[in-house]
Coordinates of C-alpha atoms in Angstrom, one line a residue:
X229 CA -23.5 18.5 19.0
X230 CA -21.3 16.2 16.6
X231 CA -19.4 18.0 13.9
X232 CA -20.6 17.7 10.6
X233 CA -19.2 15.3 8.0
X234 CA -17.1 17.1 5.0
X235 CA -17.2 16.2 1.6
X236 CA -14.5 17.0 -1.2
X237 CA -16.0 16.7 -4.8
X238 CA -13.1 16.6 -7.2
X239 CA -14.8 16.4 -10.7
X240 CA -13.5 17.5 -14.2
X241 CA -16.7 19.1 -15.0
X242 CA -20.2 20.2 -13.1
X243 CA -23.1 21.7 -14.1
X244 CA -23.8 24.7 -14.8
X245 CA -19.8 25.7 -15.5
X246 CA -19.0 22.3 -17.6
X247 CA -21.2 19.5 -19.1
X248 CA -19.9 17.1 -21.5
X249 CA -21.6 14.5 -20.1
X250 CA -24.6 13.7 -17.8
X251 CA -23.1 13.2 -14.9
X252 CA -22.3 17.0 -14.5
X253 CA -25.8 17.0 -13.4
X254 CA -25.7 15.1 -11.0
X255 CA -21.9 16.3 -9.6
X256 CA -24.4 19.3 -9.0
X257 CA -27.2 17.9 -7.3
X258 CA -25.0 15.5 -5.0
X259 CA -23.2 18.6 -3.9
X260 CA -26.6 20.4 -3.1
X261 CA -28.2 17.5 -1.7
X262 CA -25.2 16.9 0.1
X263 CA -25.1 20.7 1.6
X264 CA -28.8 20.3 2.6
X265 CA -28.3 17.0 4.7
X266 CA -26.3 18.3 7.1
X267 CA -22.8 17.5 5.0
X268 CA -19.9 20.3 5.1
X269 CA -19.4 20.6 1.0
X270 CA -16.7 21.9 -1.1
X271 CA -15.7 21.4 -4.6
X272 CA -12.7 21.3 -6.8
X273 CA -13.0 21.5 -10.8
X274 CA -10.2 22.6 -13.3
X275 CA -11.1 26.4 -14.8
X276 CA -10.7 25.9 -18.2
X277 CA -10.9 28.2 -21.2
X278 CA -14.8 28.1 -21.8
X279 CA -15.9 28.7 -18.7
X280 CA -17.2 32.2 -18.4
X281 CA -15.5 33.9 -15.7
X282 CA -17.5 37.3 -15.4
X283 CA -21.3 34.8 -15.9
X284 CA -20.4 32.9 -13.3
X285 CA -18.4 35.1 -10.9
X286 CA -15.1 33.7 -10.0
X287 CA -12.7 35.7 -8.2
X288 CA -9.5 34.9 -7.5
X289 CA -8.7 33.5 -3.8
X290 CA -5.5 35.5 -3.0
X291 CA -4.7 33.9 0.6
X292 CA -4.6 30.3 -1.5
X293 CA -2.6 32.2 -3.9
X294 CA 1.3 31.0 -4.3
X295 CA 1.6 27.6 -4.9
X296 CA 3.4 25.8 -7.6
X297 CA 2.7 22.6 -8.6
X298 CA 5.8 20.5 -9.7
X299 CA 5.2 17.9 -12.4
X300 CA 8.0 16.2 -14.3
X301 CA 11.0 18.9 -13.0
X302 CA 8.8 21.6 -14.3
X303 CA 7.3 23.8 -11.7
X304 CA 3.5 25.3 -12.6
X305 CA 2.0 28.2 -10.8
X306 CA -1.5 27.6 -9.5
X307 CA -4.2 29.9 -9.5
X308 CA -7.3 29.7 -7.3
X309 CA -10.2 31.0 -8.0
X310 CA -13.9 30.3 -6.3
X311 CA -17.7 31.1 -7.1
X312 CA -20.6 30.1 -5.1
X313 CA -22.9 27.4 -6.6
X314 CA -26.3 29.0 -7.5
X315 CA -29.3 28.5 -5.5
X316 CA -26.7 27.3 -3.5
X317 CA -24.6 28.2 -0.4
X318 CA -21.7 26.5 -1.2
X319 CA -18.1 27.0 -2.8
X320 CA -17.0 25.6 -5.7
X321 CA -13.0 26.3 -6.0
X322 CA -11.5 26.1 -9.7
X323 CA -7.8 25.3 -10.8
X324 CA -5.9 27.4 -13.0
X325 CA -2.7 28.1 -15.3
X326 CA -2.3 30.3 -17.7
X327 CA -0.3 27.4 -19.8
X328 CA -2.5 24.9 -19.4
X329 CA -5.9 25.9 -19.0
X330 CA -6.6 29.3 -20.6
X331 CA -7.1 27.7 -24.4
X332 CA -10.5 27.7 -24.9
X333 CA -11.2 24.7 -25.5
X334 CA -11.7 21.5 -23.1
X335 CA -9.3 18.9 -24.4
X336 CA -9.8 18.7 -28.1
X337 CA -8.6 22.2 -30.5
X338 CA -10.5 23.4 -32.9
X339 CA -9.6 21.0 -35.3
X340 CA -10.9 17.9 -33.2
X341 CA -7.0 17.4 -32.7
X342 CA -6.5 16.1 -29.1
X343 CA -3.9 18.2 -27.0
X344 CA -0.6 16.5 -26.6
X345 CA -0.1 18.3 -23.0
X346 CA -3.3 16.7 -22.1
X347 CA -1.3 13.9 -19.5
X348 CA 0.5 17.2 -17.9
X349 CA -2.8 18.8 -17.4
X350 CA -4.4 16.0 -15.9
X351 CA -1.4 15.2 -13.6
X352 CA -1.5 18.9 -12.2
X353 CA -4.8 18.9 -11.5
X354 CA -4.6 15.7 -9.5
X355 CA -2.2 17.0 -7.5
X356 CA -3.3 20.6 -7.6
X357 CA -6.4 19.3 -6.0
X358 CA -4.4 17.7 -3.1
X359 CA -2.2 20.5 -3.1
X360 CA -5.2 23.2 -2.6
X361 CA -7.2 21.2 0.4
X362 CA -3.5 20.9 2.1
X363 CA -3.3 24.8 2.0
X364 CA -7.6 25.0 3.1
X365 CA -6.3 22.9 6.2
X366 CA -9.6 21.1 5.8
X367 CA -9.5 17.6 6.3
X368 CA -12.3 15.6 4.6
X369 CA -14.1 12.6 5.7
X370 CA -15.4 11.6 1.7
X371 CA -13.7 12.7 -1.2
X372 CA -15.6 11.9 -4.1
X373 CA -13.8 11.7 -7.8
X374 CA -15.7 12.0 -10.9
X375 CA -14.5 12.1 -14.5
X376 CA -11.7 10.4 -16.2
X377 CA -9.4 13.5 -15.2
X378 CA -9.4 12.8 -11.6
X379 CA -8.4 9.0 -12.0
X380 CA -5.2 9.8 -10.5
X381 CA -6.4 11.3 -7.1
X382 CA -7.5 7.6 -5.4
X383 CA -3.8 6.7 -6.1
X384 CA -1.9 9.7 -5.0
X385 CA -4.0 9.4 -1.8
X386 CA -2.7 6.0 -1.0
X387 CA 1.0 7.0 -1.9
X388 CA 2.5 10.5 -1.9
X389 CA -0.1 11.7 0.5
X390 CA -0.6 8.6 2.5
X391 CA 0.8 10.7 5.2
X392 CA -0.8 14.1 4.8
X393 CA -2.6 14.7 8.2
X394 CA -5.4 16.5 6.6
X395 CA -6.1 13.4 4.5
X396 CA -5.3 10.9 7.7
X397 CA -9.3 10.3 8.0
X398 CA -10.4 10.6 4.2
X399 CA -12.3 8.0 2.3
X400 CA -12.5 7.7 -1.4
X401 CA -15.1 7.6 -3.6
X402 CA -14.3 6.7 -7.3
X403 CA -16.8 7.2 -10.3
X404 CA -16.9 5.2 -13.3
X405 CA -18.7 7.3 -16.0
X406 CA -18.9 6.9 -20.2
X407 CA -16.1 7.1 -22.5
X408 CA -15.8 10.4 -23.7
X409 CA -11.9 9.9 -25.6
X410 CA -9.8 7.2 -28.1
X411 CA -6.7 8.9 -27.2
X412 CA -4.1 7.9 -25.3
X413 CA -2.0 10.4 -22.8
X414 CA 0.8 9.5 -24.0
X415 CA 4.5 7.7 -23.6
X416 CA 6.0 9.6 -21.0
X417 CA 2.2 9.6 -18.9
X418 CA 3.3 6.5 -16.4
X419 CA 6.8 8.2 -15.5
X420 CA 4.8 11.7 -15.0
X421 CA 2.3 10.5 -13.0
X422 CA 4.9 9.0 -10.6
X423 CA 5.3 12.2 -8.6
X424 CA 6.8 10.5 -5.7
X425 CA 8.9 8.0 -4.3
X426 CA 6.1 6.5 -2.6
X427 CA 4.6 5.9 -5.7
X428 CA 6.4 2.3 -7.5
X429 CA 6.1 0.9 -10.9
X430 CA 3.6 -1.8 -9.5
X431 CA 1.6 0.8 -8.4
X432 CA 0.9 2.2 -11.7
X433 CA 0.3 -0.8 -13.7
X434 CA -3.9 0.0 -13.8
X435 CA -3.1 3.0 -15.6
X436 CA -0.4 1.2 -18.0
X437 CA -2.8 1.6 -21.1
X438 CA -3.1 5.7 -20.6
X439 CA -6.2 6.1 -22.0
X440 CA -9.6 6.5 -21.4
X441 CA -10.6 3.0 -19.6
X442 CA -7.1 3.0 -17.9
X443 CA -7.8 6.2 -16.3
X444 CA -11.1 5.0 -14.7
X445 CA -9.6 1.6 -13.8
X446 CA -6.8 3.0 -12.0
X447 CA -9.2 5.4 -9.8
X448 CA -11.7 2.8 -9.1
X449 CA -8.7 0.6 -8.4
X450 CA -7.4 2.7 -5.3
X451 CA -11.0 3.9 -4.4
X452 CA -12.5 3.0 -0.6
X453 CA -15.8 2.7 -3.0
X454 CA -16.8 2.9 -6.6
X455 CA -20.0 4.0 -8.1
X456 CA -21.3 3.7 -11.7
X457 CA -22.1 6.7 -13.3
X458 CA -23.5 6.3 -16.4
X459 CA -26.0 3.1 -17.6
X460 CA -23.5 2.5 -20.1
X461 CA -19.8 2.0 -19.1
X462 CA -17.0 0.1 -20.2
X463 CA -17.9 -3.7 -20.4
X464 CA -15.0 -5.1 -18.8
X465 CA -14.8 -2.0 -16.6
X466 CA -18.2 -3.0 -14.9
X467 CA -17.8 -6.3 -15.0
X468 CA -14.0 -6.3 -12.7
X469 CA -16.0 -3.3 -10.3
X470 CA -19.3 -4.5 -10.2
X471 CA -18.4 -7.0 -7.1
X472 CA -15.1 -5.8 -6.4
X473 CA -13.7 -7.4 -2.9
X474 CA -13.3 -4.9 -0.5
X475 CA -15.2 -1.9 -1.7
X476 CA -18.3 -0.9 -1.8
X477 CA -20.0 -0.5 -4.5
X478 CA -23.1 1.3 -5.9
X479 CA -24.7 0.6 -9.2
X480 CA -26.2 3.3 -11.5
X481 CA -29.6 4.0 -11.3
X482 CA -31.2 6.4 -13.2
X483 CA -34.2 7.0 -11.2
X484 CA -31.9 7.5 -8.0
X485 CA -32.8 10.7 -6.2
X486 CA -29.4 10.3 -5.0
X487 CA -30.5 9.5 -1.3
X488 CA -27.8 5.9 -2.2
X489 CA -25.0 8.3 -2.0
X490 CA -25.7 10.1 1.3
X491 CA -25.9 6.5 2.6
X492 CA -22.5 5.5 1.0
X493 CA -20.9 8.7 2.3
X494 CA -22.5 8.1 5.8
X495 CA -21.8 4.8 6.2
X496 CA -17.8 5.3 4.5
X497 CA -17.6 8.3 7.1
X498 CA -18.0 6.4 10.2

C-alpha cells in the first residue's frame, strides 16, 4: 500500500480561529477535504492575541518546545502550541511569542495605527514555520501558503532551506488573495528578510516594494504553483501570474468545491 501524500498549510489565518477575509474558509475546508481524500494534513497558523485559547483548546506541545528563532541578531523564543480542527481529525499547530504575538490585536492597535514590528513578525513566522516542520521531522510533499504573511516561505524554501532534507521532496503552492493593508513593512524589511547567505540581493527584488502586493508577488514568484484566491486581486498581480511560465496555475472560482486543488496537489506530488 503506497504511503499517503502530506500536505503543509501555512496560512496567517483559518477559520474558525481567524477570518479577516474569505479565504479562511476555505484554508478550512481544503484542510478537511484534504484529510478526507486520503492526504496526510497538518497546519501552521501564527497564535495571535484574539484567538481564544481556552474556546478553542490549545495546549502547549512541550517536546517542540525550545527553539528560538533568530531574526536580525535578535534571538525569539518559539512557543508551540496545537488544537485539533473541529469536526475534524486533524492538527492545526500555532506560533507563538510572548513579544510578538500576545497583543490582542491582529496587525492594526486599537487606534487603526499599523504595528511597526509588523516585518519582524512576519519574518519569524516564515521561518518559525520551517523551523517547526524541521523539529516534526515530517517531510511534506505540498506546502500550501496563504495570506500575505507567508509570502516569504516560497523564497526561504528555494534558499536557506534548499538543502533541508525534510524539504528535499516539497512542492509549493502560493495563494494570491485580496489586499487587506496600505502599509509598508518597512526600511530595514529587505535586509531582515535575508536570513541567510543563500539568500542574495537579486533574490529579494519581488519583495523590494514591502508592502501588500510585494508580499504576494514575491511568494507566487518562488511558488511550484499559484492559485487565485479571491475574485478580486491585484490587477497587475493577476495579470503577470495568470499564465506564468513554468507554474501551474489555478484560477479562482467561486463555485469550486475545491476538487481543482486535490488535482493540483496530486498532480504537483508526483
Amino acid at each position: 500500500m503506497s504511503t499517503k501524500k502530506r500536505i503543509l498549510f501555512i496560512a496567517n489565518e483559518m477559520s474558525p480561529y481567524l477570518e479577516l477575509t474569505e479565504f479562511s474558509e476555505i484554508v478550512n475546508r481544503l484542510a478537511i477535504k484534504s484529510n478526507d481524500n486520503g492526504f496526510e494534513v497538518r497546519c501552521i497558523m501564527p497564535r495571535f492575541g484574539t484567538i481564544n485559547e481556552r474556546r478553542h483548546r490549545l495546549h502547549e506541545v512541550v517536546r517542540l518546545s525550545g527553539i528560538n528563532v533568530a531574526v536580525d541578531n535578535d534571538d525569539f523564543p518559539l512557543q508551540i502550541k496545537v488544537a485539533s480542527l473541529p469536526n475534524a481529525r486533524l492538527q492545526v499547530y500555532f506560533l507563538d511569542n510572548e513579544d510578538l504575538f500576545k497583543r490582542k490585536f491582529v496587525f492594526h492597535d486599537d487606534r487603526e495605527e499599523w504595528f511597526e514590528d509588523n516585518s519582524l513578525r512576519t519574518i519569524f513566522f516564515c521561518k518559525g514555520a520551517l523551523e517547526t516542520v524541521k523539529k516534526f521531522g515530517w517531510p511534506p510533499d505540498i506546502i500550501h501558503c496563504s495570506g500575505w504573511m507567508s509570502g516569504l516561505i516560497p523564497l526561504y524554501l528555494k534558499t536557506a532551506y534548499k538543502k533541508e532534507p525534510v524539504f528535499s521532496h516539497s512542492k509549493v503552492v502560493y495563494t494570491i488573495g485580496q489586499n487587506t493593508f496600505k502599509e509598508k513593512l518597512g526600511a530595514d524589511f529587505l535586509k531582515q528578510a535575508a536570513i541567510h547567505a543563500n539568500i542574495k540581493e537579486k533574490d529579494m527584488e519581488p519583495f523590494k516594494e514591502a508592502n501588500n502586493i510585494a508580499l504576494f508577488k514575491g511568494g507566487a514568484t518562488y511558488a511550484d504553483a499559484v492559485t487565485f484566491g479571491a475574485e478580486k486581486v491585484e490587477k497587475k498581480l493577476a495579470e503577470e501570474f495568470a499564465k506564468a511560465k513554468g507554474k501551474k496555475i489555478l484560477a479562482y472560482n467561486a463555485e469550486s468545491d475545491l476538487t481543482d486543488y486535490l488535482q493540483l496537489y496530486t498532480d504537483l506530488a508526483k
